[in-house]
Amino acid sequence: MDVRARLLRATAARPHVLPVSTPGGTAARLAAERYLRVHDLPLALTPADADILLVTGPDRPELRPAVDRLWQHLPAPRARAHAPTADAVPGALAGCRADLADDAHNGGLEGGGHEGGSGHESGRDHEGHGDDGHQDHSSHHDHGGGMEMPAGLPMAGTGEDRDGLSLDQLHVSLGPLLADWPSGLTVRVTLQGDVIQEAEPAHQQLGGDDGGPAPFWPEPWARAAGGEPVAVGEAARRRAAAHLDSLGRLLAVAGWADAAVTARRLRDELLDGAPGAALRPGVRRFARRVGRSRTLYWLTRGMGVLDEERARAAGVSGPAARAGGDVPARYRTWLEDIVGDVDRLGETAPLDPTEEGPRGGGAGERWPSAALVRVLPELLEGAELAAARLIVASLDPDPDELAAGRREVGIHG
């Protein structure tokens, strides 16, 4: 067997998967992350490192061009899948692995796409195949207008910095699809050097036949508001899992991979219904480890300072408002809330729907993630570009909430 054949078979046996979630796809994303962790399939953080592109969540026509651009950067042999629901994840990945195995058998010809277990697409040219038969779409960076440099970077213009000097300006967009990023969110930034001079969030105008499912994380509060009896412990479980999900993203962006894995494992155990007595030691150990980490603190201190008064004035509620400070203040507030909620898992009293949800809200804004996005410009402007993703991750606006809010009030990006 030659070296190429060995490499192809190794790829088929343990492919690197690049997961991409669409707004409204939290349940499918969680199922995919759990599946990859349980089956020890490595995550790819960039298209160049990926063998499989896995899109989870409802089809969003406006995101197809972005997914297509991601797909074009995957090296052959490659495969892609769309899993619109959690149940579709295993079949979608099985189809991709079968494609890669065929490629290995045939000497490396490019494989086909697999649509959520609903049918196998063959054909070696993947251009023109993808989510629901549409061309694929996607890009981490949509650089906007302006001339393109040979490497794909936009040409810099000039502008005055804070000292009145004329420096080159570069216009860059973060999103709408990045690893550990709120899917569907684009933040357009103007850079001078590595400092963000201006930042402007923009949303995709999301379509689809049914507009997507209801937001996953605040679902117990929505049921309680509709008159359904919901126990306090059930809401505490969902809120703690949501904060662990947010911490998993923040820790991954910070480069602390093993702590991110621990956060996601604890999140999954909560969602699986593990009792508080079984969860409590691991949760408290995790909270101490992350909360006392000097490295994480020194890496993030002073970033994205949002005091409580400014937060409330901007309509921000929940942990981001109560933290009243920088990135460390926010992740430590999450940790404190997680420990407290795990202690409440057994409470059977009925939930008051005005009680604070994962991103806030309660008696305030119906979809509190909208306020988290509104406050982003003032937190990002003046920050270094390297800090931008940490600041966004420390707020972690919920893509499901953003999509629901745009559907209800007609907000267009």
Short mmCIF file of C-alpha atoms in Angstrom, two decimals, residues 17-21 44-50 53-54 63-74 137-144 152-153 171-189 204 385 389:
data_model
loop_
_atom_site.label_atom_id
_atom_site.label_comp_id
_atom_site.label_asym_id
_atom_site.label_seq_id
_atom_site.Cartn_x
_atom_site.Cartn_y
_atom_site.Cartn_z
CA VAL A 17 -14.88 17.81 11.21
CA LEU A 18 -15.58 21.52 10.79
CA PRO A 19 -18.99 22.15 12.40
CA VAL A 20 -20.99 25.19 11.32
CA SER A 21 -24.28 26.08 13.01
CA ALA A 44 -11.16 21.31 12.72
CA LEU A 45 -10.87 25.02 13.53
CA THR A 46 -10.19 26.10 9.94
CA PRO A 47 -11.33 24.83 6.53
CA ALA A 48 -7.74 23.94 5.61
CA ASP A 49 -7.65 21.40 8.45
CA ALA A 50 -11.08 19.89 7.72
CA LEU A 53 -17.99 20.30 6.65
CA LEU A 54 -21.01 19.71 8.90
CA LEU A 63 -25.98 32.05 4.71
CA ARG A 64 -25.51 29.76 1.71
CA PRO A 65 -22.87 31.96 0.02
CA ALA A 66 -20.86 31.99 3.26
CA VAL A 67 -21.02 28.20 3.60
CA ASP A 68 -20.05 27.83 -0.06
CA ARG A 69 -16.90 29.84 0.51
CA LEU A 70 -15.97 27.66 3.47
CA TRP A 71 -16.53 24.55 1.37
CA GLN A 72 -14.28 25.82 -1.40
CA HIS A 73 -11.39 26.06 1.06
CA LEU A 74 -11.58 22.43 2.24
CA HIS A 137 -22.02 29.14 1.11
CA SER A 138 -19.82 30.54 3.72
CA SER A 139 -16.92 32.59 4.73
CA HIS A 140 -15.25 33.59 7.91
CA HIS A 141 -14.35 36.97 6.49
CA ASP A 142 -16.50 38.89 4.06
CA HIS A 143 -14.21 41.82 3.57
CA GLY A 144 -16.82 44.12 2.11
CA GLY A 152 -7.70 38.12 -0.67
CA LEU A 153 -7.19 40.99 1.77
CA HIS A 171 -12.03 47.28 6.80
CA VAL A 172 -12.66 43.70 7.95
CA SER A 173 -15.80 41.73 8.75
CA LEU A 174 -15.90 39.14 11.52
CA GLY A 175 -18.55 36.51 10.83
CA PRO A 176 -21.13 35.40 9.95
CA LEU A 177 -19.62 31.92 10.38
CA LEU A 178 -16.61 31.41 12.62
CA ALA A 179 -15.65 28.72 15.09
CA ASP A 180 -16.99 29.59 18.55
CA TRP A 181 -18.81 32.66 17.25
CA PRO A 182 -22.53 33.63 17.36
CA SER A 183 -23.69 32.22 14.02
CA GLY A 184 -25.28 34.69 11.63
CA LEU A 185 -23.72 37.70 13.36
CA THR A 186 -21.36 39.92 11.35
CA VAL A 187 -19.34 42.68 12.98
CA ARG A 188 -17.75 45.12 10.54
CA VAL A 189 -14.65 46.72 12.00
CA GLN A 204 -28.30 38.47 8.22
CA LEU A 385 -8.28 42.96 17.12
CA ARG A 389 -13.38 37.60 19.79
#
